Short mmCIF file of N, CA and C in Angstrom, two decimals:
data_model
loop_
_atom_site.label_atom_id
_atom_site.label_comp_id
_atom_site.label_asym_id
_atom_site.label_seq_id
_atom_site.Cartn_x
_atom_site.Cartn_y
_atom_site.Cartn_z
N MET A 1 1.03 -1.41 -0.04
CA MET A 1 0.03 0.07 -0.23
C MET A 1 1.07 0.94 0.16
N THR A 2 0.72 2.16 -1.20
CA THR A 2 1.32 3.68 -0.99
C THR A 2 0.18 4.48 -1.10
N SER A 3 0.83 5.81 -0.59
CA SER A 3 0.26 7.02 -0.54
C SER A 3 0.91 8.25 -1.00
N HIS A 4 0.90 9.34 -1.34
CA HIS A 4 1.75 10.54 -1.72
C HIS A 4 0.76 11.59 -1.08
N LEU A 5 1.55 12.31 -0.73
CA LEU A 5 0.61 13.91 -0.51
C LEU A 5 2.34 15.21 -0.88
N ARG A 6 1.70 16.11 -1.67
CA ARG A 6 2.49 16.91 -1.68
C ARG A 6 1.62 18.51 -1.04
N ILE A 7 2.66 18.99 0.01
CA ILE A 7 1.92 20.29 0.98
C ILE A 7 3.17 21.25 0.72
N ALA A 8 2.44 22.69 0.37
CA ALA A 8 3.52 23.46 0.66
C ALA A 8 4.21 23.78 1.80
N CYS A 9 5.01 24.65 1.79
CA CYS A 9 6.06 24.51 2.89
C CYS A 9 5.60 25.88 4.63
N SER A 10 4.57 25.31 4.83
CA SER A 10 3.73 26.50 5.42
C SER A 10 3.10 25.32 6.98
N ARG A 11 3.41 26.24 8.11
CA ARG A 11 2.98 25.38 9.14
C ARG A 11 1.83 24.96 9.39
N GLN A 12 1.03 25.68 8.94
CA GLN A 12 -0.66 25.52 8.43
C GLN A 12 -0.84 24.29 8.18
N ASN A 13 0.06 23.87 7.15
CA ASN A 13 -0.27 22.31 6.56
C ASN A 13 0.17 20.90 7.76
N LEU A 14 0.74 21.55 9.23
CA LEU A 14 1.62 20.10 9.56
C LEU A 14 0.41 19.29 10.23
N GLN A 15 -0.72 19.79 10.49
CA GLN A 15 -2.21 18.89 10.77
C GLN A 15 -2.58 18.22 9.52
N GLN A 16 -2.54 18.55 8.45
CA GLN A 16 -2.94 17.45 6.74
C GLN A 16 -1.95 16.92 6.96
N VAL A 17 -0.76 16.80 7.51
CA VAL A 17 0.43 15.82 7.51
C VAL A 17 0.20 15.13 8.30
N ARG A 18 -0.16 15.68 9.83
CA ARG A 18 -0.61 14.48 10.66
C ARG A 18 -1.65 13.53 10.17
N ASP A 19 -3.00 14.01 10.04
CA ASP A 19 -4.40 13.58 9.59
C ASP A 19 -3.20 12.39 8.12
N PHE A 20 -2.99 12.97 7.55
CA PHE A 20 -2.68 12.01 6.17
C PHE A 20 -1.70 10.51 7.03
N VAL A 21 -0.93 10.98 8.11
CA VAL A 21 -0.22 9.83 8.37
C VAL A 21 -1.12 8.91 9.08
N ARG A 22 -1.67 9.48 9.73
CA ARG A 22 -2.69 8.76 11.15
C ARG A 22 -3.79 7.65 9.98
N GLY A 23 -4.38 8.36 8.93
CA GLY A 23 -5.22 7.83 8.24
C GLY A 23 -4.52 6.88 7.45
N PHE A 24 -3.47 7.02 6.83
CA PHE A 24 -2.83 5.72 6.36
C PHE A 24 -2.28 4.93 7.01
N LEU A 25 -2.00 4.53 7.87
CA LEU A 25 -1.29 3.46 9.19
C LEU A 25 -2.73 3.15 9.63
N ILE A 26 -3.84 3.60 9.84
CA ILE A 26 -4.85 3.05 10.34
C ILE A 26 -5.58 2.34 9.66
N ALA A 27 -5.82 2.90 8.36
CA ALA A 27 -6.23 2.17 6.92
C ALA A 27 -5.15 0.64 6.82
N GLY A 28 -3.87 0.98 7.00
CA GLY A 28 -2.79 -0.51 7.11
C GLY A 28 -3.05 -1.32 8.65
N GLN A 29 -4.09 -0.79 9.52
CA GLN A 29 -4.60 -1.81 10.38
C GLN A 29 -3.47 -2.02 11.21
N ARG A 30 -2.93 -0.49 11.64
CA ARG A 30 -1.44 -0.66 12.34
C ARG A 30 -2.28 -0.05 13.99
N ASN A 31 -1.45 -0.82 15.26
CA ASN A 31 -2.02 -0.31 16.02
C ASN A 31 -1.62 1.16 16.83
N GLU A 32 -2.82 1.66 18.16
CA GLU A 32 -2.56 2.73 18.01
C GLU A 32 -1.13 3.57 18.44
N VAL A 33 -0.27 3.03 19.38
CA VAL A 33 0.95 3.33 19.57
C VAL A 33 1.57 3.08 18.50
N VAL A 34 1.88 3.00 17.68
CA VAL A 34 3.05 3.18 16.72
C VAL A 34 2.46 4.33 15.52
N VAL A 35 1.10 3.80 15.45
CA VAL A 35 0.18 5.00 14.96
C VAL A 35 0.99 6.46 15.33
N ASN A 36 0.47 6.60 16.59
CA ASN A 36 1.01 7.86 17.02
C ASN A 36 2.34 8.18 17.46
N GLN A 37 3.15 7.06 17.66
CA GLN A 37 5.07 7.70 17.62
C GLN A 37 5.10 7.43 15.90
N VAL A 38 5.11 7.13 15.44
CA VAL A 38 5.13 7.44 13.29
C VAL A 38 4.70 9.17 12.83
N VAL A 39 3.62 9.04 13.36
CA VAL A 39 2.64 10.24 13.68
C VAL A 39 3.79 11.59 14.15
N LEU A 40 3.86 11.45 14.80
CA LEU A 40 4.76 12.20 15.82
C LEU A 40 6.29 12.41 14.91
N ALA A 41 7.23 11.33 14.79
CA ALA A 41 8.80 11.17 14.06
C ALA A 41 8.29 12.42 12.35
N VAL A 42 7.15 11.74 11.94
CA VAL A 42 6.98 12.71 9.85
C VAL A 42 6.59 13.70 10.74
N ASP A 43 5.86 14.37 12.34
CA ASP A 43 5.77 15.53 12.33
C ASP A 43 6.55 16.49 12.37
N GLU A 44 7.90 16.33 12.87
CA GLU A 44 9.01 16.63 13.38
C GLU A 44 10.17 16.81 12.21
N VAL A 45 10.06 15.83 11.45
CA VAL A 45 11.23 16.29 9.74
C VAL A 45 10.22 16.90 9.00
N VAL A 46 8.92 17.10 8.70
CA VAL A 46 8.06 17.73 8.26
C VAL A 46 8.25 19.17 8.60
N ALA A 47 7.91 19.43 9.64
CA ALA A 47 8.49 20.23 10.47
C ALA A 47 9.91 21.52 10.47
N ASN A 48 11.11 20.56 10.97
CA ASN A 48 12.45 21.01 10.05
C ASN A 48 12.53 21.58 8.92
N PHE A 49 11.64 20.83 8.17
CA PHE A 49 11.64 21.01 6.21
C PHE A 49 11.18 22.27 6.29
N ILE A 50 9.83 22.60 6.73
CA ILE A 50 9.36 23.56 6.72
C ILE A 50 10.30 24.76 7.32
N ILE A 51 10.60 24.81 8.87
CA ILE A 51 11.23 25.90 9.01
C ILE A 51 12.32 25.94 9.17
N HIS A 52 13.53 25.24 9.07
CA HIS A 52 14.62 25.12 8.81
C HIS A 52 15.10 24.74 7.61
N ALA A 53 14.22 24.49 6.42
CA ALA A 53 14.99 24.27 5.20
C ALA A 53 14.20 25.23 4.03
N ASN A 54 13.22 26.04 4.45
CA ASN A 54 12.58 26.46 3.71
C ASN A 54 11.87 27.39 4.13
N GLY A 55 12.57 28.14 5.17
CA GLY A 55 12.03 29.75 6.07
C GLY A 55 10.56 29.64 5.81
N GLU A 56 9.42 28.52 5.76
CA GLU A 56 7.93 29.17 5.88
C GLU A 56 7.87 29.38 4.83
N ASP A 57 8.16 29.37 3.49
CA ASP A 57 8.16 29.71 2.38
C ASP A 57 7.02 28.61 1.52
N ALA A 58 5.68 29.85 1.57
CA ALA A 58 5.01 28.81 1.13
C ALA A 58 4.40 28.06 -0.46
N ASN A 59 5.31 28.97 -0.98
CA ASN A 59 5.91 28.77 -2.81
C ASN A 59 6.59 27.51 -2.52
N GLN A 60 7.23 27.07 -1.70
CA GLN A 60 8.18 25.90 -1.79
C GLN A 60 7.30 24.74 -1.69
N PHE A 61 7.67 23.65 -2.38
CA PHE A 61 7.11 22.23 -1.50
C PHE A 61 7.56 21.10 -1.03
N LEU A 62 6.82 20.62 -0.33
CA LEU A 62 7.32 19.15 0.63
C LEU A 62 6.53 17.68 -0.19
N ASP A 63 6.95 16.17 -0.37
CA ASP A 63 6.54 15.78 -0.95
C ASP A 63 6.32 14.55 -0.09
N LEU A 64 5.41 13.83 0.56
CA LEU A 64 6.11 12.70 1.09
C LEU A 64 5.31 11.44 0.47
N MET A 65 5.93 10.42 0.27
CA MET A 65 5.09 8.99 0.37
C MET A 65 5.63 7.68 1.14
N LEU A 66 4.13 7.64 1.23
CA LEU A 66 4.19 6.48 2.52
C LEU A 66 4.13 5.02 1.74
N THR A 67 4.47 3.62 2.02
CA THR A 67 4.85 3.02 2.00
C THR A 67 4.63 1.83 3.01
N LEU A 68 3.53 1.00 2.83
CA LEU A 68 3.61 0.05 4.25
C LEU A 68 3.01 -1.02 3.38
N THR A 69 4.20 -2.33 4.11
CA THR A 69 4.07 -4.37 3.64
C THR A 69 3.35 -4.42 5.08
N GLU A 70 3.64 -5.22 4.83
CA GLU A 70 3.17 -6.57 6.06
C GLU A 70 3.96 -6.03 7.31
N LEU A 71 5.44 -5.96 7.48
CA LEU A 71 6.35 -6.00 8.44
C LEU A 71 7.10 -4.76 8.24
N ARG A 72 6.59 -3.87 7.43
CA ARG A 72 7.67 -2.77 7.69
C ARG A 72 7.11 -0.92 6.78
N LEU A 73 7.29 -0.33 7.48
CA LEU A 73 6.57 0.97 6.82
C LEU A 73 8.05 2.02 6.46
N ASP A 74 8.18 2.66 5.01
CA ASP A 74 8.91 3.45 4.27
C ASP A 74 8.21 4.44 4.35
N VAL A 75 8.81 5.24 4.88
CA VAL A 75 8.80 7.04 4.58
C VAL A 75 9.42 7.90 3.88
N GLU A 76 9.07 8.61 2.86
CA GLU A 76 9.79 9.75 2.03
C GLU A 76 9.75 10.67 2.53
N ILE A 77 10.52 11.53 2.28
CA ILE A 77 9.85 12.94 2.26
C ILE A 77 11.46 13.39 1.94
N GLU A 78 10.62 14.73 0.57
CA GLU A 78 11.27 15.13 -0.13
C GLU A 78 11.43 17.21 -0.55
N ASP A 79 12.24 17.24 -0.17
CA ASP A 79 12.41 18.82 -0.48
C ASP A 79 12.26 19.33 -2.01
N GLN A 80 11.25 19.90 -2.63
CA GLN A 80 11.55 20.74 -3.50
C GLN A 80 12.12 21.76 -3.89
N GLY A 81 12.73 22.62 -3.01
CA GLY A 81 14.01 23.95 -2.58
C GLY A 81 14.67 23.11 -3.40
N HIS A 82 15.53 24.69 -3.28
CA HIS A 82 17.35 24.64 -3.86
C HIS A 82 17.97 24.25 -2.93
N THR A 83 17.95 24.07 -2.08
CA THR A 83 18.68 24.50 -0.47
C THR A 83 18.60 23.32 0.06
N ILE A 84 19.99 22.37 -0.06
CA ILE A 84 20.10 20.93 0.58
C ILE A 84 20.33 21.40 1.97
N PHE A 85 19.27 20.41 2.57
CA PHE A 85 18.94 20.12 4.04
C PHE A 85 19.89 19.00 4.65
N ILE A 86 20.82 18.91 5.10
CA ILE A 86 20.88 17.41 5.98
C ILE A 86 21.87 17.79 7.06
N PRO A 87 20.75 17.55 7.84
CA PRO A 87 21.60 17.87 9.37
C PRO A 87 21.97 17.04 9.48
N ALA A 88 23.30 17.92 10.93
CA ALA A 88 24.16 16.33 11.54
C ALA A 88 23.60 15.27 11.73
N SER A 89 24.21 14.23 12.41
CA SER A 89 24.24 13.02 12.35
C SER A 89 23.74 13.54 13.99
N VAL A 90 22.52 12.81 14.53
CA VAL A 90 21.84 13.18 15.95
C VAL A 90 22.29 11.49 16.66
N SER A 91 22.68 11.64 17.83
CA SER A 91 22.31 10.41 18.89
C SER A 91 20.99 10.09 19.38
N PRO A 92 20.61 9.02 19.26
CA PRO A 92 19.18 8.83 19.70
C PRO A 92 19.14 8.85 21.02
N ASN A 93 20.47 8.85 21.72
CA ASN A 93 20.66 8.65 23.14
C ASN A 93 21.37 10.40 23.78
N PRO A 94 20.81 11.63 23.41
CA PRO A 94 22.09 12.38 24.21
C PRO A 94 21.47 12.66 25.33
N ASP A 95 23.65 12.90 26.29
CA ASP A 95 23.08 13.07 27.55
C ASP A 95 22.05 14.80 28.00
N MET A 96 21.07 13.95 28.44
CA MET A 96 20.29 15.23 28.79
C MET A 96 20.94 15.98 29.69
N ARG A 97 21.46 15.28 30.86
CA ARG A 97 21.95 16.57 31.91
C ARG A 97 22.88 17.77 30.94
N GLU A 98 23.54 17.29 30.67
CA GLU A 98 24.44 18.33 30.08
C GLU A 98 23.72 19.30 29.13
N TYR A 99 22.49 18.54 28.30
CA TYR A 99 21.49 19.42 27.53
C TYR A 99 20.88 20.50 28.18
N ILE A 100 20.50 19.92 29.64
CA ILE A 100 19.93 20.86 30.64
C ILE A 100 20.76 21.75 31.79
N ARG A 101 22.13 21.25 31.42
CA ARG A 101 23.24 22.37 32.48
C ARG A 101 23.50 23.12 31.21
N GLN A 102 23.82 23.26 29.88
CA GLN A 102 23.42 24.53 29.02
C GLN A 102 21.93 25.35 29.17
N GLY A 103 21.24 24.73 29.43
CA GLY A 103 20.11 25.61 29.41
C GLY A 103 19.78 25.48 27.29
N ARG A 104 19.77 24.75 26.92
CA ARG A 104 19.08 25.15 25.86
C ARG A 104 17.87 24.50 25.26
N ARG A 105 17.13 25.12 24.63
CA ARG A 105 15.78 25.32 24.31
C ARG A 105 15.64 24.23 22.87
N GLY A 106 14.86 22.99 22.16
CA GLY A 106 14.85 22.72 21.02
C GLY A 106 16.10 21.81 20.91
N GLY A 107 15.86 21.49 19.75
CA GLY A 107 16.91 20.13 18.74
C GLY A 107 16.73 18.91 19.46
N MET A 108 15.74 18.57 20.35
CA MET A 108 15.73 17.57 21.03
C MET A 108 14.38 16.99 19.67
N GLY A 109 14.10 17.03 18.95
CA GLY A 109 13.40 16.48 18.27
C GLY A 109 13.80 15.45 17.25
N MET A 110 15.03 15.70 16.23
CA MET A 110 15.63 14.15 15.79
C MET A 110 16.11 13.96 16.46
N ALA A 111 16.93 13.46 18.18
CA ALA A 111 16.77 12.02 18.43
C ALA A 111 15.54 11.75 19.10
N LEU A 112 14.35 12.23 19.05
CA LEU A 112 13.30 11.50 19.27
C LEU A 112 13.20 11.18 17.82
N VAL A 113 13.39 11.26 16.94
CA VAL A 113 12.92 10.78 15.66
C VAL A 113 13.53 9.23 15.60
N SER A 114 14.70 9.68 15.43
CA SER A 114 16.05 8.17 16.35
C SER A 114 15.55 7.38 16.71
N ARG A 115 14.53 7.61 17.23
CA ARG A 115 14.41 6.51 18.85
C ARG A 115 13.26 5.96 18.43
N ILE A 116 12.43 6.64 17.85
CA ILE A 116 11.12 5.99 17.70
C ILE A 116 10.75 5.15 16.13
N MET A 117 12.08 5.36 15.12
CA MET A 117 12.44 5.23 13.97
C MET A 117 13.81 4.16 13.65
N ASP A 118 13.60 3.19 13.01
CA ASP A 118 14.67 1.92 13.12
C ASP A 118 16.30 2.97 11.88
N GLN A 119 15.44 3.37 10.94
CA GLN A 119 16.38 4.12 10.16
C GLN A 119 15.85 5.47 9.92
N VAL A 120 16.64 6.39 9.68
CA VAL A 120 16.60 7.58 9.49
C VAL A 120 18.17 8.20 8.67
N GLU A 121 17.22 9.00 7.80
CA GLU A 121 18.51 8.92 6.95
C GLU A 121 18.40 9.83 5.79
N PHE A 122 19.43 10.96 5.41
CA PHE A 122 19.22 12.39 4.70
C PHE A 122 19.97 12.38 3.57
N PHE A 123 20.00 12.15 2.19
CA PHE A 123 20.53 12.53 1.85
C PHE A 123 20.36 13.20 0.48
N GLU A 124 20.75 13.50 -0.55
CA GLU A 124 20.30 14.35 -1.95
C GLU A 124 20.05 13.73 -3.11
N ARG A 125 19.31 14.17 -3.56
CA ARG A 125 18.44 13.37 -5.26
C ARG A 125 18.62 14.62 -5.92
N ASN A 126 18.93 14.38 -7.51
CA ASN A 126 18.51 15.74 -7.95
C ASN A 126 18.36 17.20 -7.98
N ALA A 127 19.28 17.48 -7.02
CA ALA A 127 19.27 18.40 -6.31
C ALA A 127 18.28 19.02 -5.05
N HIS A 128 17.93 17.90 -4.63
CA HIS A 128 17.13 18.15 -3.72
C HIS A 128 17.10 17.18 -2.42
N THR A 129 16.22 17.56 -0.96
CA THR A 129 17.16 16.88 -0.32
C THR A 129 16.23 15.74 0.32
N VAL A 130 16.54 14.83 0.74
CA VAL A 130 15.29 13.58 1.11
C VAL A 130 15.21 13.25 2.19
N CYS A 131 14.42 12.70 2.91
CA CYS A 131 14.54 12.34 4.05
C CYS A 131 14.09 10.99 3.96
N HIS A 132 14.30 9.64 4.28
CA HIS A 132 14.03 8.37 3.99
C HIS A 132 13.81 7.91 5.95
N LEU A 133 13.06 7.04 6.23
CA LEU A 133 12.33 6.59 7.14
C LEU A 133 12.18 5.99 6.95
N SER A 134 12.12 4.29 8.26
CA SER A 134 11.96 3.53 7.81
C SER A 134 11.86 2.71 8.92
N LYS A 135 10.57 1.62 9.46
CA LYS A 135 10.52 1.30 10.61
C LYS A 135 10.04 -0.03 10.98
N THR A 136 10.45 -1.57 11.44
CA THR A 136 9.98 -2.54 10.88
C THR A 136 9.18 -3.06 12.03
N LEU A 137 7.57 -3.44 11.00
CA LEU A 137 6.83 -3.12 12.60
C LEU A 137 5.81 -4.31 12.48
N SER A 138 5.52 -5.10 13.75
CA SER A 138 5.39 -6.38 14.34
C SER A 138 3.29 -6.40 13.78
#
C-alpha cells in the first residue's frame, strides 16, 4: 500500500500531514501506539523541512510518500527547494544532564525521531533533499 501527499511549506499544513499519516496507518490496521509514534516522527521531520530548510516559504513544496507492507513502513519526504538540508548526525540517546546544564531549548526532535524509527537518513537526490524513515512493524 502506497500513498502520496504534496504540501506547501507552511506550518498550517502540519495538521494535514498528521492526518494523512494517521489515516494511512489506520487503514493499514496498525495499532494506536505505532500510529502515534510515527505521526510524531514524521511531523518533526516535516516541521524541520518547513522551518529550517524552507524558511516557511509557502511557494516551496514537500512531497511525502508512505509505503506500508506487512512488516515494514517506509516514509520518504522530499524537499522541492534548491537548498540542500542535511542535518548533522543525531544520537538517539543524548546526554540530557548536559543538555539541561547548558540551558538549551529545542533541538531534541531529531533525537526523538531516531528513537522512534529504525532508520533515519538524509541524502541529496536531483538537487533536492530527501529524508527516508523506516520502521519494522510487528
